Short mmCIF file of C-alpha atoms and ligand atoms in Angstrom, two decimals:
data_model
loop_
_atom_site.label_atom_id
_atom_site.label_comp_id
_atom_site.label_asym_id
_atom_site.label_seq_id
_atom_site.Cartn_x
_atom_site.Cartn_y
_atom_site.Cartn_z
CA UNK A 18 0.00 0.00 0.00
CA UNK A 19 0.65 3.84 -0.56
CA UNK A 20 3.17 3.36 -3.29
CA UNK A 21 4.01 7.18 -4.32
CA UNK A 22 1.95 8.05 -7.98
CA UNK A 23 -0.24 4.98 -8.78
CA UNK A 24 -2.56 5.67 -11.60
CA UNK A 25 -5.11 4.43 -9.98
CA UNK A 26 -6.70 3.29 -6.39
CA UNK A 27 -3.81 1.47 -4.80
CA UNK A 28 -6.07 0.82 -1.06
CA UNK A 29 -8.30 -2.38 -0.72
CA UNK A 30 -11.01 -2.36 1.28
CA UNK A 31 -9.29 -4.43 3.59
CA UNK A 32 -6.15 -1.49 4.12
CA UNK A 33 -9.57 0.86 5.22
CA UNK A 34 -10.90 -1.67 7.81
CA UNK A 35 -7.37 -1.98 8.76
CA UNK A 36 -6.83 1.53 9.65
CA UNK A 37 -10.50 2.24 11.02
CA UNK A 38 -10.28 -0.97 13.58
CA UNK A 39 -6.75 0.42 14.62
CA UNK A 40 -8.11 3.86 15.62
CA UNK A 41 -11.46 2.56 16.82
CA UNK A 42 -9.38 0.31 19.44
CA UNK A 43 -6.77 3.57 19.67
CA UNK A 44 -9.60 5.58 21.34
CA UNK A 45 -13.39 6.03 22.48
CA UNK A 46 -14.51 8.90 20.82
CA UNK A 47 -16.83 7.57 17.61
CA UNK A 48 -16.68 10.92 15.50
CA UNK A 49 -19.81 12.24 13.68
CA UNK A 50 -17.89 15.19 12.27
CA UNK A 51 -14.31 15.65 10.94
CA UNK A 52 -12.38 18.67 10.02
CA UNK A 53 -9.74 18.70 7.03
CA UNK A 54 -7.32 21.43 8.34
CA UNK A 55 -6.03 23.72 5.17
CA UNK A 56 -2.18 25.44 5.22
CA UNK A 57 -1.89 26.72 8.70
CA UNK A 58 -4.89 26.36 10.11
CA UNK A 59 -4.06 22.86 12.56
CA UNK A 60 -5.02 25.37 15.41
CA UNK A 61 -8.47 24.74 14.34
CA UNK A 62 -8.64 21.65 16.99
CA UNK A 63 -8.23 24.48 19.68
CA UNK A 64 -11.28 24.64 20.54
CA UNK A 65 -11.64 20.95 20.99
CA UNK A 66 -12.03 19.17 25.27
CA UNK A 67 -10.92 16.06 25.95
CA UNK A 68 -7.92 15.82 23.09
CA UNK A 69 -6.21 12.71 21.76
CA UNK A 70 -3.99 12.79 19.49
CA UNK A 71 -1.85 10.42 16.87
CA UNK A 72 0.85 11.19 14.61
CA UNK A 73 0.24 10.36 10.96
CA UNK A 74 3.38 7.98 10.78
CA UNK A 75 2.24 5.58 13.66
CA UNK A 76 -1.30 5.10 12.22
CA UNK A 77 -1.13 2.15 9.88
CA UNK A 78 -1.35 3.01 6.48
CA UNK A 79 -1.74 6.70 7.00
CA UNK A 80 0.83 8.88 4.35
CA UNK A 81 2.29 11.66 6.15
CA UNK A 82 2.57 15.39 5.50
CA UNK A 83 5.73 16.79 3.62
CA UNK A 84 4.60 20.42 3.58
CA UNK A 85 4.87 23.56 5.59
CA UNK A 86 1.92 24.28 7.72
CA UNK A 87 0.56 20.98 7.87
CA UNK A 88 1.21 19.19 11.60
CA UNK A 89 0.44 15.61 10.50
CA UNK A 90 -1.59 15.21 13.26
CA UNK A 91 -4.60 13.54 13.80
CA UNK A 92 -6.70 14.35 16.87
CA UNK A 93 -9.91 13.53 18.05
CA UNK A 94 -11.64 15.49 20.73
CA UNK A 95 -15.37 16.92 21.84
CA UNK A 96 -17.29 20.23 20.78
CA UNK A 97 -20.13 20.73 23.32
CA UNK A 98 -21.72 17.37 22.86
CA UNK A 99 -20.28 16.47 19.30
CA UNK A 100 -17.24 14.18 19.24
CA UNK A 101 -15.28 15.16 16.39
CA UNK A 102 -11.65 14.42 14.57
CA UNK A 103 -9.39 17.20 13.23
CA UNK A 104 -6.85 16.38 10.13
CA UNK A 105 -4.30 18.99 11.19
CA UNK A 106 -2.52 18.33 7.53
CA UNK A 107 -3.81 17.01 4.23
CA UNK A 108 -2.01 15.71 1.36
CA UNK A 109 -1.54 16.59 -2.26
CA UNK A 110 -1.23 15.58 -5.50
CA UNK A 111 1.74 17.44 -6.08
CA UNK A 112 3.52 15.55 -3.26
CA UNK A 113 3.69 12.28 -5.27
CA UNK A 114 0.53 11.38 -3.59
CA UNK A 115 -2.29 9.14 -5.54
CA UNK A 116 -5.50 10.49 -5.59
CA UNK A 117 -6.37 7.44 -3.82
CA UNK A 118 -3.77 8.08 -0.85
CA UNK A 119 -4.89 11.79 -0.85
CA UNK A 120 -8.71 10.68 0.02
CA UNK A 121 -7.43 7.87 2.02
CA UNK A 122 -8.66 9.55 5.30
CA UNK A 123 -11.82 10.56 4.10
CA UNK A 124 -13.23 6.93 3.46
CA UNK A 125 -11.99 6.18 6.92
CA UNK A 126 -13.89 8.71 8.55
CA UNK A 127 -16.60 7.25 6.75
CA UNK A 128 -15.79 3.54 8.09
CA UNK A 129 -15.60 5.12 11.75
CA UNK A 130 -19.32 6.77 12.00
CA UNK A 131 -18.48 9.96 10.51
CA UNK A 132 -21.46 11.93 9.21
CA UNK A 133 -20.91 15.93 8.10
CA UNK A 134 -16.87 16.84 6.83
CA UNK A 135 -15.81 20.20 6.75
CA UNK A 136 -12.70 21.30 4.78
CA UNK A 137 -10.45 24.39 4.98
CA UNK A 138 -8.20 25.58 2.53
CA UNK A 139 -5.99 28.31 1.57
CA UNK A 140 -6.80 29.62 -2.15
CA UNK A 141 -6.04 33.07 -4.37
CA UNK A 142 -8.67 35.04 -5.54
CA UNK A 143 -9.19 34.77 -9.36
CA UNK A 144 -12.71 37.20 -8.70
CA UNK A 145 -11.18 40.41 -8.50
CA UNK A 146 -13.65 41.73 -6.16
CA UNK A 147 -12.05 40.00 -3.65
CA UNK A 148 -9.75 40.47 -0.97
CA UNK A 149 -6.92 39.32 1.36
CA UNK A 150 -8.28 37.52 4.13
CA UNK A 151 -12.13 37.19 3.09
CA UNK A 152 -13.21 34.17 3.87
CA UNK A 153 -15.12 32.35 1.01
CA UNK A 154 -17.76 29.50 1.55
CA UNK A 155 -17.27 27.30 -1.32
CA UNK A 156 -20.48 26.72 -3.41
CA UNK A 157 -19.33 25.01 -6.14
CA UNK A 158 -15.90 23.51 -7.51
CA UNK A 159 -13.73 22.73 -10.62
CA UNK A 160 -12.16 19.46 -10.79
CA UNK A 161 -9.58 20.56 -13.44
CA UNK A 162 -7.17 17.35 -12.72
CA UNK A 163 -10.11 15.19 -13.21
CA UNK A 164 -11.20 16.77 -16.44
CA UNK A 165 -8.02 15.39 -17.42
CA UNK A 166 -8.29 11.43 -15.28
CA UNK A 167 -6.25 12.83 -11.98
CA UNK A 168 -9.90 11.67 -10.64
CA UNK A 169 -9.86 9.96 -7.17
CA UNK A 170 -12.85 8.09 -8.20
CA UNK A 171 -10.91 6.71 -11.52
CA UNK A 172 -10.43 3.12 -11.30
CA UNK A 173 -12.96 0.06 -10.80
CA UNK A 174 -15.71 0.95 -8.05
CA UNK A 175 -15.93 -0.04 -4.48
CA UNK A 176 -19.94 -0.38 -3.79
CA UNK A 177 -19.63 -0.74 -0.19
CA UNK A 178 -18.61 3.20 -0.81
CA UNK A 179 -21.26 4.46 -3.35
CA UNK A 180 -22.48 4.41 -7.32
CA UNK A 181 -20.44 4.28 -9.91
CA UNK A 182 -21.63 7.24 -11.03
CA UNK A 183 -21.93 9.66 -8.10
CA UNK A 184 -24.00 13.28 -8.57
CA UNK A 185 -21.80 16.13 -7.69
CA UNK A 186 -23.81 18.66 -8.38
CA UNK A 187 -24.93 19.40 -5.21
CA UNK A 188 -21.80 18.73 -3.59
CA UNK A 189 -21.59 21.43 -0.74
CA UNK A 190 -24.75 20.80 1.59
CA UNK A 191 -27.12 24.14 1.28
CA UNK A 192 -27.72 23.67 5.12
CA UNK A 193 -24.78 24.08 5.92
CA UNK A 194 -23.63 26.62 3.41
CA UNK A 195 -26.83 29.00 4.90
CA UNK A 196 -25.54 27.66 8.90
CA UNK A 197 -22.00 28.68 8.05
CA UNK A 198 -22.93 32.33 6.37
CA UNK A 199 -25.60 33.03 9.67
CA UNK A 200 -22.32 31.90 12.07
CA UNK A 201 -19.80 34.11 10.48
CA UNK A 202 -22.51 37.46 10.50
CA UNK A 203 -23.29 36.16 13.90
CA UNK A 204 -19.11 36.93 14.40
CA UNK A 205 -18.92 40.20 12.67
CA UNK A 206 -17.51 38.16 9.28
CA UNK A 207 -20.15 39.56 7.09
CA UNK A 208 -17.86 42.57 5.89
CA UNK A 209 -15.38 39.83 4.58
CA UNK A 210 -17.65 36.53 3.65
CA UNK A 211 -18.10 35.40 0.09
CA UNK A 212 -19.32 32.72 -1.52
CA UNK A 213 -17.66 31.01 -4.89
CA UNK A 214 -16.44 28.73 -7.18
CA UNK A 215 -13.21 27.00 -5.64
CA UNK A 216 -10.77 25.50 -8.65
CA UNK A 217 -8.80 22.77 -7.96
CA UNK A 218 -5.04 22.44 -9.77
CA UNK A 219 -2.41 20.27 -9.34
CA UNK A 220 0.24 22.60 -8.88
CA UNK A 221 3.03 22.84 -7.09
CA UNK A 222 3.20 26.30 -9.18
CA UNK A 223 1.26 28.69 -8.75
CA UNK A 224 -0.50 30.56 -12.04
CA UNK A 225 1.20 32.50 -14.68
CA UNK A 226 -1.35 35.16 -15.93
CA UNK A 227 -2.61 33.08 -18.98
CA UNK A 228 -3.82 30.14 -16.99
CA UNK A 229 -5.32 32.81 -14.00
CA UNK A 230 -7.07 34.47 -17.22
CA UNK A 231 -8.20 31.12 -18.30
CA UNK A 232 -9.51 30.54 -14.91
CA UNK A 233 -11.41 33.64 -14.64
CA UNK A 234 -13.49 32.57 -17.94
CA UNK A 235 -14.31 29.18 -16.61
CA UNK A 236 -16.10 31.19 -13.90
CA UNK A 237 -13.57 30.18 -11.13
CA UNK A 238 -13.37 32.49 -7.89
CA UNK A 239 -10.73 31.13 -6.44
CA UNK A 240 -8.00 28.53 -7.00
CA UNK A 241 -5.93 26.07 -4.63
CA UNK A 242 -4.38 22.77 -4.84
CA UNK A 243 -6.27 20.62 -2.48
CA UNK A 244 -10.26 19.80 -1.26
CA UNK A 245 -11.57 18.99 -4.41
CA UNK A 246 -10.41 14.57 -4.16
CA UNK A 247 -11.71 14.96 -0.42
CA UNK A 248 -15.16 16.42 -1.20
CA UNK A 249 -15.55 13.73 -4.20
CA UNK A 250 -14.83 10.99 -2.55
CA UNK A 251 -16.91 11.81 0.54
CA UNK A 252 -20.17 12.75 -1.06
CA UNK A 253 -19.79 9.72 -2.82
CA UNK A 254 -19.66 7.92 0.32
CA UNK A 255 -22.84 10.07 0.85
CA UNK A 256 -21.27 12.27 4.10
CA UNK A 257 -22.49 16.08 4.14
CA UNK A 258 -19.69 18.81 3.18
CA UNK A 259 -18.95 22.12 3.88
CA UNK A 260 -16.28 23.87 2.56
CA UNK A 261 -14.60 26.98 3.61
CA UNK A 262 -11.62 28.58 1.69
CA UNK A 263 -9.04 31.43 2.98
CA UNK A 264 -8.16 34.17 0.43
CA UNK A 265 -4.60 34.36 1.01
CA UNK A 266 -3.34 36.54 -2.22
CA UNK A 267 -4.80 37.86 -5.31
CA UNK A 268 -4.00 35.59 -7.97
CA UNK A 269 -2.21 37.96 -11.06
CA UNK A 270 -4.30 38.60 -14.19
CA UNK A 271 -2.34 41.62 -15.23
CA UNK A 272 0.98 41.59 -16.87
CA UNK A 273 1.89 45.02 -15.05
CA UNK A 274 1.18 43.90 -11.79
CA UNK A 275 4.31 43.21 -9.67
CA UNK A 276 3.52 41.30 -6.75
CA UNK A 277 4.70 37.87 -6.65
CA UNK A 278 2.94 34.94 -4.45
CA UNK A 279 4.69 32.67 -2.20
CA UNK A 280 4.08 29.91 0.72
CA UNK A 281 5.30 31.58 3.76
CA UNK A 282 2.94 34.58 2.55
CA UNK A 283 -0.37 32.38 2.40
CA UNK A 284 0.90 31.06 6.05
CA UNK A 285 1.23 34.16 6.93
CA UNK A 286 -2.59 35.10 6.21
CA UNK A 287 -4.08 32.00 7.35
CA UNK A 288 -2.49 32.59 10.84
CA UNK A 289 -3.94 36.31 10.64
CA UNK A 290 -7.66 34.84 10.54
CA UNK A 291 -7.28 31.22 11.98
CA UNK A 292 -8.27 32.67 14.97
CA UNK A 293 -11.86 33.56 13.58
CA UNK A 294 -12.05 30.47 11.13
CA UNK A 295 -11.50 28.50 14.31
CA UNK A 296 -14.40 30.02 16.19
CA UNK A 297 -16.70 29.96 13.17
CA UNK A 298 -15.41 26.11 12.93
CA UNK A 299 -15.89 25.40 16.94
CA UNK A 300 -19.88 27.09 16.25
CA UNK A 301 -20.18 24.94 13.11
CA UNK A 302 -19.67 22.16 14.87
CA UNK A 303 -21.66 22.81 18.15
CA UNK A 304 -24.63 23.85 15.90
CA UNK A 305 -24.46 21.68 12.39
CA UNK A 306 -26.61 18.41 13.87
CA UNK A 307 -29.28 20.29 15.18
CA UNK A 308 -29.66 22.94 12.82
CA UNK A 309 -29.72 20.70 10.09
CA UNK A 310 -29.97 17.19 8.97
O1 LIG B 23 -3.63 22.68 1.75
P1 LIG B 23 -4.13 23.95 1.18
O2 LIG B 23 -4.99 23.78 -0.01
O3 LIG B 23 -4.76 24.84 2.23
O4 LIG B 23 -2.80 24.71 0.72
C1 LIG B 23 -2.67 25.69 -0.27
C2 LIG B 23 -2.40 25.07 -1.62
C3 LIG B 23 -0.94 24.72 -1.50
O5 LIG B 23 -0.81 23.50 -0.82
C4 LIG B 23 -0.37 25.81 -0.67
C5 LIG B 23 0.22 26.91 -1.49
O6 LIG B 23 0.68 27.93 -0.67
O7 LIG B 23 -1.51 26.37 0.04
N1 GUN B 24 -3.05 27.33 -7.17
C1 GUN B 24 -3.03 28.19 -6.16
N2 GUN B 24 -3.09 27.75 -4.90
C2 GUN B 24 -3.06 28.65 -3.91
N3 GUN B 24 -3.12 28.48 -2.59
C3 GUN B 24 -3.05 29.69 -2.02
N4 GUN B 24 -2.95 30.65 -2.96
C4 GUN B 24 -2.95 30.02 -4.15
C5 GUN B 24 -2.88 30.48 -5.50
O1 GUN B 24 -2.77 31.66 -5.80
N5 GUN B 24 -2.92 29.52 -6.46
#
């Protein structure tokens, strides 16, 4: 298992109930929500009681994180009533990941009771009404790898997941998209909340102008390199999503313009507003089961 850049899945059903029986007999909590924790934003699990917590490299079969800003940390924990687990790291394509090891964790959440995932991410804003630090609920996404078979679903299907062919186009629960907007004007977030159309690339590059400008026909708002396998897989193993994405930089569209975009900077403005994604998160979480279903 997890050989680096397999075409297609490369984990049996059997490596899943392998991991899920080791962390069921690891601890007690039985999650119903998880969190997938974008660049910088592991603090999320802050507001979590009772913490546990296990390294990616001693769960079995788990990859581990190579990139800045991501723990590789797995910990499980309460909100109010609602036991929950917090990826503090996700994986990439662009790390020599499969598809398949990128989503890996998703399908265990699924295995372990989990019901409602909520990802974080950082992106750069392709809608030029946007700005640093406004905090976009994702409405809709782009699966530009898949258009070309970098599809975590590629390969033969699993039923004991879902259907062959899975719906997407109502991906990003409404509930929850309306829950998360009335939380964040509930915070004083109104003045910077959007809501878009996240695009995911492969990267590790960022854009050169053409392919921003491309972007910005295709009707993208904003663009990262991550969510997009994660949300696939798990509405096709039918859990609710909710997707929240960090404007860290304004993507270039404009030959003249001279600002250049960089890691450290989109750490930089994910630890400026993890503070408030975390308490949006930490309501999201206390409210999303009885709010909606
Ligand atoms: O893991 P996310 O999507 O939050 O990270 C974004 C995309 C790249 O991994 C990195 C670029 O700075 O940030
Ligand atoms: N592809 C891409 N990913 C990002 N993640 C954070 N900012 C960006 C960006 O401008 N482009």
């Amino acid at each position: 298992m997890h050989t680096k850049g397999s075409p297609s899945c490369c984990c049996s059903f059997e490596d899943y109930n392998l991991t899920t029986e080791w962390l069921l007999n690891h601890t007690s909590q039985r999650p119903k929500v998880a969190v997938i924790c974008g660049s910088g934003l592991g603090l999320l699990a802050d507001g979590a009681a009772n913490k546990q917590t296990f390294r990616y490299q001693d769960i079995p079969n788990f990859p581990v994180s190579t990139v800045a800003g991501h723990e590789g940390c797995l910990v499980f924990g309460t909100i109010e009533d609602t036991s929950c687990v917090f990826m503090q790291g996700h994986f990439h394509l662009y790390e020599g990941y499969s598809l398949c090891q990128v989503t890996f964790p998703v399908r265990i959440f699924k295995l372990m009771g989990v019901e409602t995932v909520l990802v974080t991410n950082a992106s750069g804003a392709i809608c030029p009404d946007y700005k640093v630090g406004d905090i976009m609920i994702i409405k809709d996404h782009i699966n530009l790898p898949g258009f070309a078979g970098q599809h975590p679903l590629f390969g033969p299907n699993d039923e004991r997941f879902g259907t062959r062919f899975p719906c997407m186009s109502d991906a990003y629960s409404k509930d929850l998209r309306r829950l998360a907007g009335q939380i964040c004007s509930e915070l004083g977030c109104s003045g910077f909340l959007r809501e878009g159309v996240y695009c995911m690339v492969s990267g590790p590059n960022f854009e050169t102008i053409a392919e921003a400008r491309m972007l910005q026909v295709l009707g993208c708002d904003s663009v990262g390199m991550s969510t997009v396998p994660e949300v696939t897989v798990a509405k096709h193993c039918g859990l609710r999503v909710l997707g929240l994405s960090l404007i860290t930089n304004m993507v270039s569209l404009d030959y003249s313009r001279e600002e250049k975009v960089n890691h450290d900077e989109v750490l930089q403005i994910m630890k400026m507003r993890a503070e408030v994604l975390q308490r949006v998160v930490t309501e999201l979480i206390s409210r999303c089961s009885i709010n909606t279903h």
